[in-house]
């Protein structure tokens, strides 16, 4: 099947990279952070960019996926299937946990998506914001999830390969979606909801489905995140601030552009790290200084966003995609 | 029950104190080419909005292909065979001409479950209703998978959609614009694109809201010829709103005249034109429009 060829290539390339980078722990750690953010940004872009709805609670879905999959993983880890080699068994459990975490987030997406039947714009944004906060409150008050202290002891399964394979899938998905009737209908809703409805598009159904699928991927991102952090707490990693970071990424990249979401997620994740490295250099290895630099991440995001909106309101890529350039030249279709 | 494709019975709608449409009656059958005229603010567009489900009528009933559609959503009414264009052009501006039409072209997809049965389940009593929704969801989520995997069936469908969209663009004389963004088209072509898009939904009845507005005389004349062609080619019933009396007299076989929401005259164009009430309504307007 021709359509599966990219998957085979991606697996080969990622496996090779996994081996090549294995020795550099810091690089791998950064790449995991970056990859998770890319999955989050590309998936949020399905709601905010393609469908034109406004969600600012994406970290909430990430949290659902993180805690659900971490818990399941810990439970599964107590069992042995026996007939499989142990590493294979771990990867199988990992995969199951990710999918279940994603499904749990998707279910929440369905529930949060329902109000989008009636609400639009600011009102919908507030519902998604509220959802994100509710999730954190629920986690803090549920001993099973470790309460306010968080959940530790999750098996550290996440690898370079798994994160970037998820990135590959979500990007492939976003790209192929836009070249399908389903994706075109989402964009039609963004462009003109009344006209879309008049042309037979069940706008409410599509909006809810956009929420479900987007949340699924956010949940998977959360699951990946949970499996390389020694502890996940219902705090900053899943808070409103995190949600806003993702929103900034897709706005900066260009709402509706998957390429933009990827590029912005990479740059904006690495920027604070790069700055930290630079300041450590300047401060002569002063770790306290480096830590305070990390605090600058939020103001920097703010300033970046303001500058961006003043100079290039449509974002880096507008609604364009990198692969459109190829398409023009070859006259082929994605 | 009449065999009209579109049938409005004593439809009224009120916005606060304003009765924008009162006791509006209309029947469109296959092959009809009727006109809806009247001065500005007469309620013509409002009539379209009620027929297509944008507004819920305060009184009266609307039937599409024999089904009562009061309270149904616009996309459901569209699926029954009623398509429209908008007076204030509502294209998907940032999309290409081709995509505008492709969106409207129903995927020639084979649903997982029998559509009519799912629809009737969804409108029925409760346990069945849930089953209907679940079946519907399964069917819809299948589309995401097919999009991701690009299955052979999916690719065949895409080809069918593209082919049909291009045919429609050809009919509307827009073949040379396929890859351009809708917003870059000149006004007259945008209006024609709206018609192509409406045709994409395979309507039985087409409602055109001032399709010639903003066109020059030559374009207007061409469009009128085209509208007649569409009727026979696609076996449509057509209802045209047109402000320009002369134009509408030329092609319509039946006119309904609205003024302040009231139907003040209806019948053959020749008779309507000389009707004193119609003359008065139009004289009351700014001379520029006469
Ligand atoms: N949604 C609405 N709310 C309040 N008044 C409306 C609404 N839509 C239309 N109207 C009023 O109804 C009357 C008829 O408008 P319309 O149908 O657009 O006239 P036209 O015959 O020019 O198309 C106008 O007075 C208009 O202001
Ligand atoms: Mg009007």
Short mmCIF file of N, CA and C in Angstrom, two decimals, chain B residues 32-174:
data_model
loop_
_atom_site.label_atom_id
_atom_site.label_comp_id
_atom_site.label_asym_id
_atom_site.label_seq_id
_atom_site.Cartn_x
_atom_site.Cartn_y
_atom_site.Cartn_z
N UNK B 32 -39.99 24.36 -12.46
CA UNK B 32 -40.48 25.72 -12.24
C UNK B 32 -39.33 26.71 -12.29
N UNK B 33 -39.61 27.90 -12.80
CA UNK B 33 -38.66 29.01 -12.67
C UNK B 33 -39.47 30.21 -12.22
N UNK B 34 -39.46 30.42 -10.92
CA UNK B 34 -40.30 31.48 -10.37
C UNK B 34 -39.46 32.62 -9.82
N UNK B 35 -40.08 33.77 -9.68
CA UNK B 35 -39.37 34.93 -9.18
C UNK B 35 -40.02 35.45 -7.91
N UNK B 36 -39.17 36.01 -7.03
CA UNK B 36 -39.67 36.63 -5.82
C UNK B 36 -39.14 38.05 -5.85
N UNK B 37 -40.04 39.02 -5.97
CA UNK B 37 -39.56 40.39 -6.11
C UNK B 37 -40.21 41.29 -5.07
N UNK B 38 -39.74 42.50 -5.03
CA UNK B 38 -40.26 43.47 -4.07
C UNK B 38 -39.19 44.47 -3.73
N UNK B 39 -39.61 45.63 -3.24
CA UNK B 39 -38.64 46.67 -2.91
C UNK B 39 -37.70 46.23 -1.78
N UNK B 40 -36.67 47.00 -1.56
CA UNK B 40 -35.71 46.72 -0.49
C UNK B 40 -36.41 46.57 0.86
N UNK B 41 -36.00 45.57 1.62
CA UNK B 41 -36.58 45.41 2.95
C UNK B 41 -37.96 44.78 2.93
N UNK B 42 -38.36 44.24 1.76
CA UNK B 42 -39.70 43.68 1.64
C UNK B 42 -39.83 42.35 2.38
N UNK B 43 -38.71 41.67 2.61
CA UNK B 43 -38.75 40.38 3.30
C UNK B 43 -38.36 39.22 2.42
N UNK B 44 -37.75 39.50 1.29
CA UNK B 44 -37.40 38.43 0.35
C UNK B 44 -36.32 37.51 0.93
N UNK B 45 -35.24 38.14 1.39
CA UNK B 45 -34.16 37.34 1.98
C UNK B 45 -34.65 36.61 3.22
N UNK B 46 -35.49 37.29 3.98
CA UNK B 46 -36.05 36.65 5.17
C UNK B 46 -36.83 35.39 4.77
N UNK B 47 -37.56 35.47 3.66
CA UNK B 47 -38.30 34.30 3.19
C UNK B 47 -37.34 33.15 2.91
N UNK B 48 -36.22 33.45 2.25
CA UNK B 48 -35.21 32.41 1.99
C UNK B 48 -34.69 31.81 3.29
N UNK B 49 -34.44 32.68 4.24
CA UNK B 49 -33.89 32.21 5.51
C UNK B 49 -34.86 31.30 6.25
N UNK B 50 -36.13 31.58 6.13
CA UNK B 50 -37.12 30.72 6.77
C UNK B 50 -37.21 29.38 6.03
N UNK B 51 -37.21 29.45 4.71
CA UNK B 51 -37.33 28.21 3.93
C UNK B 51 -36.15 27.29 4.18
N UNK B 52 -34.96 27.88 4.34
CA UNK B 52 -33.76 27.04 4.45
C UNK B 52 -33.39 26.70 5.89
N UNK B 53 -34.23 27.15 6.84
CA UNK B 53 -34.01 26.71 8.22
C UNK B 53 -33.10 27.60 9.04
N UNK B 54 -32.68 28.75 8.46
CA UNK B 54 -31.86 29.68 9.25
C UNK B 54 -32.72 30.28 10.37
N UNK B 55 -33.96 30.64 10.01
CA UNK B 55 -34.91 31.11 11.02
C UNK B 55 -36.04 30.10 11.16
N UNK B 56 -36.56 30.04 12.36
CA UNK B 56 -37.74 29.20 12.61
C UNK B 56 -38.98 30.07 12.39
N UNK B 57 -39.93 29.63 11.55
CA UNK B 57 -41.10 30.47 11.34
C UNK B 57 -41.94 30.60 12.61
N UNK B 58 -42.50 31.79 12.82
CA UNK B 58 -43.37 32.00 13.98
C UNK B 58 -44.67 31.23 13.78
N UNK B 59 -45.16 31.25 12.55
CA UNK B 59 -46.36 30.47 12.21
C UNK B 59 -46.16 29.84 10.84
N UNK B 60 -47.00 28.84 10.56
CA UNK B 60 -46.99 28.24 9.24
C UNK B 60 -46.04 27.05 9.14
N UNK B 61 -46.07 26.42 7.97
CA UNK B 61 -45.29 25.20 7.79
C UNK B 61 -44.51 25.25 6.48
N UNK B 62 -43.34 24.62 6.50
CA UNK B 62 -42.55 24.49 5.29
C UNK B 62 -42.34 23.01 5.01
N UNK B 63 -42.57 22.60 3.78
CA UNK B 63 -42.33 21.21 3.39
C UNK B 63 -41.28 21.16 2.30
N UNK B 64 -40.33 20.25 2.44
CA UNK B 64 -39.37 20.01 1.36
C UNK B 64 -39.50 18.55 0.97
N UNK B 65 -39.81 18.33 -0.31
CA UNK B 65 -40.04 16.98 -0.82
C UNK B 65 -41.02 16.22 0.08
N UNK B 66 -42.05 16.89 0.50
CA UNK B 66 -43.09 16.23 1.27
C UNK B 66 -42.82 16.12 2.76
N UNK B 67 -41.61 16.45 3.19
CA UNK B 67 -41.31 16.36 4.63
C UNK B 67 -41.41 17.73 5.28
N UNK B 68 -42.05 17.77 6.42
CA UNK B 68 -42.15 19.03 7.14
C UNK B 68 -40.79 19.34 7.77
N UNK B 69 -40.30 20.54 7.53
CA UNK B 69 -38.94 20.83 7.97
C UNK B 69 -38.86 21.89 9.06
N UNK B 70 -40.01 22.35 9.55
CA UNK B 70 -39.95 23.32 10.65
C UNK B 70 -39.07 22.78 11.77
N UNK B 71 -38.09 23.57 12.19
CA UNK B 71 -37.25 23.16 13.31
C UNK B 71 -36.05 22.31 12.92
N UNK B 72 -35.99 21.87 11.67
CA UNK B 72 -34.78 21.13 11.27
C UNK B 72 -33.64 22.10 11.02
N UNK B 73 -32.44 21.58 11.16
CA UNK B 73 -31.28 22.45 10.96
C UNK B 73 -31.03 22.65 9.46
N UNK B 74 -30.39 23.79 9.11
CA UNK B 74 -30.18 24.09 7.68
C UNK B 74 -29.49 22.95 6.92
N UNK B 75 -28.51 22.27 7.55
CA UNK B 75 -27.82 21.23 6.78
C UNK B 75 -28.74 20.05 6.50
N UNK B 76 -29.67 19.80 7.41
CA UNK B 76 -30.62 18.71 7.18
C UNK B 76 -31.57 19.07 6.03
N UNK B 77 -32.00 20.32 6.02
CA UNK B 77 -32.90 20.77 4.96
C UNK B 77 -32.16 20.74 3.62
N UNK B 78 -30.90 21.14 3.65
CA UNK B 78 -30.10 21.06 2.43
C UNK B 78 -30.03 19.64 1.90
N UNK B 79 -29.86 18.70 2.82
CA UNK B 79 -29.75 17.30 2.40
C UNK B 79 -31.04 16.76 1.79
N UNK B 80 -32.16 17.41 2.15
CA UNK B 80 -33.43 16.98 1.55
C UNK B 80 -33.56 17.50 0.11
N UNK B 81 -32.67 18.41 -0.27
CA UNK B 81 -32.69 18.84 -1.67
C UNK B 81 -32.95 20.31 -1.90
N UNK B 82 -32.66 21.14 -0.89
CA UNK B 82 -32.87 22.57 -1.04
C UNK B 82 -31.54 23.28 -0.88
N UNK B 83 -31.09 23.97 -1.92
CA UNK B 83 -29.81 24.68 -1.83
C UNK B 83 -30.03 26.15 -2.16
N UNK B 84 -29.12 26.99 -1.70
CA UNK B 84 -29.31 28.42 -1.88
C UNK B 84 -27.99 29.13 -2.14
N UNK B 85 -28.12 30.37 -2.60
CA UNK B 85 -26.97 31.28 -2.61
C UNK B 85 -27.32 32.44 -1.70
N UNK B 86 -26.33 33.27 -1.41
CA UNK B 86 -26.53 34.37 -0.48
C UNK B 86 -26.44 35.72 -1.19
N UNK B 87 -27.29 36.64 -0.76
CA UNK B 87 -27.28 37.98 -1.35
C UNK B 87 -25.93 38.65 -1.12
N UNK B 88 -25.43 38.51 0.12
CA UNK B 88 -24.16 39.15 0.47
C UNK B 88 -23.02 38.12 0.40
N UNK B 89 -22.90 37.48 -0.77
CA UNK B 89 -21.87 36.46 -1.05
C UNK B 89 -21.15 35.89 0.18
N UNK B 90 -21.40 34.62 0.44
CA UNK B 90 -20.72 33.98 1.57
C UNK B 90 -19.90 32.80 1.09
N UNK B 91 -18.86 33.10 0.34
CA UNK B 91 -17.96 32.03 -0.10
C UNK B 91 -16.99 31.70 1.02
N UNK B 92 -16.30 30.57 0.87
CA UNK B 92 -15.19 30.26 1.78
C UNK B 92 -13.97 30.98 1.19
N UNK B 93 -13.80 32.22 1.61
CA UNK B 93 -12.94 33.17 0.90
C UNK B 93 -11.49 32.74 0.77
N UNK B 94 -10.96 32.13 1.84
CA UNK B 94 -9.54 31.81 1.83
C UNK B 94 -9.26 30.45 1.19
N UNK B 95 -10.28 29.82 0.66
CA UNK B 95 -10.09 28.53 0.01
C UNK B 95 -10.13 28.70 -1.51
N UNK B 96 -9.59 27.69 -2.19
CA UNK B 96 -9.59 27.77 -3.65
C UNK B 96 -11.01 27.58 -4.18
N UNK B 97 -11.16 27.98 -5.42
CA UNK B 97 -12.44 27.83 -6.11
C UNK B 97 -12.86 26.36 -6.09
N UNK B 98 -11.89 25.48 -6.37
CA UNK B 98 -12.19 24.05 -6.40
C UNK B 98 -12.67 23.57 -5.02
N UNK B 99 -11.97 23.97 -3.98
CA UNK B 99 -12.34 23.53 -2.64
C UNK B 99 -13.73 24.03 -2.25
N UNK B 100 -14.06 25.24 -2.65
CA UNK B 100 -15.39 25.76 -2.36
C UNK B 100 -16.46 24.80 -2.86
N UNK B 101 -16.26 24.29 -4.07
CA UNK B 101 -17.27 23.39 -4.63
C UNK B 101 -17.13 21.98 -4.04
N UNK B 102 -15.87 21.56 -3.81
CA UNK B 102 -15.68 20.21 -3.26
C UNK B 102 -16.36 20.04 -1.91
N UNK B 103 -16.35 21.10 -1.11
CA UNK B 103 -16.99 21.03 0.19
C UNK B 103 -18.47 20.72 0.03
N UNK B 104 -19.07 21.35 -0.98
CA UNK B 104 -20.50 21.15 -1.17
C UNK B 104 -20.82 19.80 -1.79
N UNK B 105 -19.88 19.29 -2.60
CA UNK B 105 -20.15 18.01 -3.26
C UNK B 105 -20.15 16.91 -2.20
N UNK B 106 -21.29 16.33 -2.03
CA UNK B 106 -21.41 15.25 -1.06
C UNK B 106 -20.48 14.13 -1.48
N UNK B 107 -19.69 13.67 -0.53
CA UNK B 107 -18.84 12.53 -0.83
C UNK B 107 -19.73 11.44 -1.41
N UNK B 108 -19.28 10.87 -2.50
CA UNK B 108 -20.06 9.78 -3.07
C UNK B 108 -19.77 8.54 -2.24
N UNK B 109 -19.83 8.72 -0.95
CA UNK B 109 -19.38 7.67 -0.06
C UNK B 109 -20.51 6.70 0.24
N UNK B 110 -20.13 5.48 0.44
CA UNK B 110 -21.10 4.49 0.85
C UNK B 110 -21.08 4.44 2.37
N UNK B 111 -22.18 4.86 3.00
CA UNK B 111 -22.19 4.86 4.46
C UNK B 111 -22.15 3.44 5.01
N UNK B 112 -21.65 3.32 6.22
CA UNK B 112 -21.58 2.01 6.87
C UNK B 112 -22.96 1.43 7.09
N UNK B 113 -23.88 2.31 7.46
CA UNK B 113 -25.24 1.85 7.77
C UNK B 113 -26.22 2.58 6.87
N UNK B 114 -27.38 2.01 6.72
CA UNK B 114 -28.42 2.60 5.90
C UNK B 114 -28.81 3.98 6.44
N UNK B 115 -28.56 5.04 5.65
CA UNK B 115 -28.76 6.41 6.13
C UNK B 115 -30.19 6.67 6.61
N UNK B 116 -31.15 6.26 5.79
CA UNK B 116 -32.53 6.61 6.14
C UNK B 116 -32.94 5.95 7.46
N UNK B 117 -32.40 4.73 7.68
CA UNK B 117 -32.75 4.06 8.94
C UNK B 117 -32.11 4.76 10.13
N UNK B 118 -30.86 5.16 9.96
CA UNK B 118 -30.19 5.88 11.05
C UNK B 118 -30.92 7.18 11.35
N UNK B 119 -31.28 7.91 10.28
CA UNK B 119 -31.98 9.18 10.47
C UNK B 119 -33.31 8.99 11.20
N UNK B 120 -34.03 7.95 10.81
CA UNK B 120 -35.35 7.76 11.45
C UNK B 120 -35.18 7.30 12.89
N UNK B 121 -34.12 6.51 13.14
CA UNK B 121 -33.81 6.14 14.53
C UNK B 121 -33.55 7.39 15.36
N UNK B 122 -32.74 8.29 14.79
CA UNK B 122 -32.32 9.48 15.53
C UNK B 122 -33.49 10.41 15.83
N UNK B 123 -34.54 10.31 15.03
CA UNK B 123 -35.69 11.17 15.29
C UNK B 123 -36.75 10.46 16.11
N UNK B 124 -36.54 9.17 16.38
CA UNK B 124 -37.55 8.38 17.08
C UNK B 124 -37.47 8.52 18.59
N UNK B 125 -38.06 7.58 19.32
CA UNK B 125 -38.04 7.63 20.78
C UNK B 125 -36.68 7.22 21.33
N UNK B 126 -36.55 7.32 22.69
CA UNK B 126 -35.21 7.38 23.26
C UNK B 126 -34.20 6.24 23.16
N UNK B 127 -34.50 5.06 23.57
CA UNK B 127 -33.35 4.14 23.48
C UNK B 127 -32.82 4.06 22.03
N UNK B 128 -33.75 4.06 21.09
CA UNK B 128 -33.37 3.97 19.68
C UNK B 128 -32.58 5.17 19.23
N UNK B 129 -32.92 6.30 19.79
CA UNK B 129 -32.25 7.55 19.43
C UNK B 129 -30.76 7.47 19.74
N UNK B 130 -30.46 6.92 20.92
CA UNK B 130 -29.06 6.77 21.30
C UNK B 130 -28.35 5.84 20.34
N UNK B 131 -29.02 4.72 20.02
CA UNK B 131 -28.44 3.77 19.06
C UNK B 131 -28.13 4.48 17.74
N UNK B 132 -29.10 5.28 17.28
CA UNK B 132 -28.91 6.03 16.03
C UNK B 132 -27.69 6.92 16.10
N UNK B 133 -27.54 7.64 17.23
CA UNK B 133 -26.40 8.55 17.38
C UNK B 133 -25.09 7.79 17.37
N UNK B 134 -25.08 6.63 18.04
CA UNK B 134 -23.85 5.84 18.10
C UNK B 134 -23.47 5.34 16.70
N UNK B 135 -24.46 4.84 15.96
CA UNK B 135 -24.20 4.36 14.60
C UNK B 135 -23.66 5.51 13.75
N UNK B 136 -24.28 6.67 13.92
CA UNK B 136 -23.86 7.84 13.18
C UNK B 136 -22.42 8.19 13.49
N UNK B 137 -22.11 8.15 14.79
CA UNK B 137 -20.75 8.49 15.23
C UNK B 137 -19.74 7.52 14.63
N UNK B 138 -20.05 6.22 14.68
CA UNK B 138 -19.16 5.21 14.11
C UNK B 138 -18.87 5.53 12.65
N UNK B 139 -19.92 5.87 11.95
CA UNK B 139 -19.79 6.16 10.54
C UNK B 139 -18.91 7.38 10.32
N UNK B 140 -19.13 8.41 11.15
CA UNK B 140 -18.39 9.64 10.97
C UNK B 140 -16.92 9.51 11.34
N UNK B 141 -16.65 8.78 12.44
CA UNK B 141 -15.26 8.63 12.84
C UNK B 141 -14.49 7.77 11.85
N UNK B 142 -15.23 6.94 11.11
CA UNK B 142 -14.57 6.15 10.08
C UNK B 142 -13.89 7.06 9.06
N UNK B 143 -14.50 8.23 8.84
CA UNK B 143 -13.93 9.17 7.89
C UNK B 143 -12.53 9.63 8.28
N UNK B 144 -12.30 9.76 9.61
CA UNK B 144 -10.97 10.19 10.05
C UNK B 144 -9.95 9.11 9.71
N UNK B 145 -10.31 7.89 9.96
CA UNK B 145 -9.39 6.78 9.65
C UNK B 145 -9.08 6.71 8.18
N UNK B 146 -10.15 6.82 7.41
CA UNK B 146 -9.97 6.72 5.96
C UNK B 146 -9.09 7.85 5.46
N UNK B 147 -9.26 9.03 6.06
CA UNK B 147 -8.42 10.17 5.66
C UNK B 147 -6.97 9.89 6.02
N UNK B 148 -6.75 9.32 7.21
CA UNK B 148 -5.38 9.05 7.65
C UNK B 148 -4.73 7.96 6.81
N UNK B 149 -5.47 6.89 6.54
CA UNK B 149 -4.89 5.75 5.83
C UNK B 149 -4.96 5.89 4.31
N UNK B 150 -5.76 6.84 3.85
CA UNK B 150 -5.97 7.01 2.42
C UNK B 150 -6.23 5.66 1.74
N UNK B 151 -7.27 5.03 2.16
CA UNK B 151 -7.63 3.73 1.61
C UNK B 151 -8.04 3.87 0.14
N UNK B 152 -7.98 2.77 -0.61
CA UNK B 152 -8.36 2.85 -2.03
C UNK B 152 -9.77 3.41 -2.21
N UNK B 153 -10.69 2.98 -1.36
CA UNK B 153 -12.06 3.49 -1.45
C UNK B 153 -12.10 4.99 -1.26
N UNK B 154 -11.31 5.46 -0.31
CA UNK B 154 -11.25 6.89 -0.03
C UNK B 154 -10.73 7.66 -1.24
N UNK B 155 -9.66 7.13 -1.84
CA UNK B 155 -9.07 7.82 -2.99
C UNK B 155 -10.03 7.86 -4.17
N UNK B 156 -10.78 6.76 -4.33
CA UNK B 156 -11.78 6.73 -5.41
C UNK B 156 -12.82 7.82 -5.19
N UNK B 157 -13.26 7.93 -3.94
CA UNK B 157 -14.26 8.94 -3.60
C UNK B 157 -13.74 10.34 -3.90
N UNK B 158 -12.49 10.58 -3.48
CA UNK B 158 -11.89 11.90 -3.70
C UNK B 158 -11.87 12.24 -5.18
N UNK B 159 -11.53 11.23 -6.00
CA UNK B 159 -11.50 11.44 -7.43
C UNK B 159 -12.88 11.82 -7.95
N UNK B 160 -13.89 11.09 -7.46
CA UNK B 160 -15.27 11.36 -7.87
C UNK B 160 -15.69 12.76 -7.50
N UNK B 161 -15.32 13.16 -6.28
CA UNK B 161 -15.68 14.50 -5.82
C UNK B 161 -15.04 15.56 -6.69
N UNK B 162 -13.74 15.36 -6.96
CA UNK B 162 -13.03 16.37 -7.74
C UNK B 162 -13.60 16.47 -9.16
N UNK B 163 -13.91 15.31 -9.71
CA UNK B 163 -14.44 15.29 -11.08
C UNK B 163 -15.75 16.06 -11.15
N UNK B 164 -16.61 15.79 -10.19
CA UNK B 164 -17.91 16.45 -10.20
C UNK B 164 -17.77 17.95 -9.96
N UNK B 165 -16.89 18.31 -9.04
CA UNK B 165 -16.68 19.73 -8.76
C UNK B 165 -16.20 20.45 -10.01
N UNK B 166 -15.29 19.80 -10.75
CA UNK B 166 -14.77 20.44 -11.96
C UNK B 166 -15.84 20.54 -13.05
N UNK B 167 -16.69 19.53 -13.11
CA UNK B 167 -17.80 19.61 -14.07
C UNK B 167 -18.67 20.83 -13.78
N UNK B 168 -18.99 21.00 -12.51
CA UNK B 168 -19.87 22.11 -12.13
C UNK B 168 -19.20 23.45 -12.43
N UNK B 169 -17.89 23.52 -12.18
CA UNK B 169 -17.17 24.76 -12.45
C UNK B 169 -17.17 25.05 -13.95
N UNK B 170 -17.08 23.99 -14.72
CA UNK B 170 -17.12 24.15 -16.17
C UNK B 170 -18.48 24.71 -16.60
N UNK B 171 -19.55 24.13 -16.05
CA UNK B 171 -20.90 24.60 -16.38
C UNK B 171 -21.03 26.09 -16.08
N UNK B 172 -20.46 26.50 -14.95
CA UNK B 172 -20.59 27.90 -14.54
C UNK B 172 -19.50 28.79 -15.14
N UNK B 173 -18.73 28.24 -16.08
CA UNK B 173 -17.72 29.03 -16.76
C UNK B 173 -16.58 29.47 -15.87
N UNK B 174 -16.18 28.60 -14.95
CA UNK B 174 -15.11 28.99 -14.02
C UNK B 174 -13.90 28.05 -14.10
#
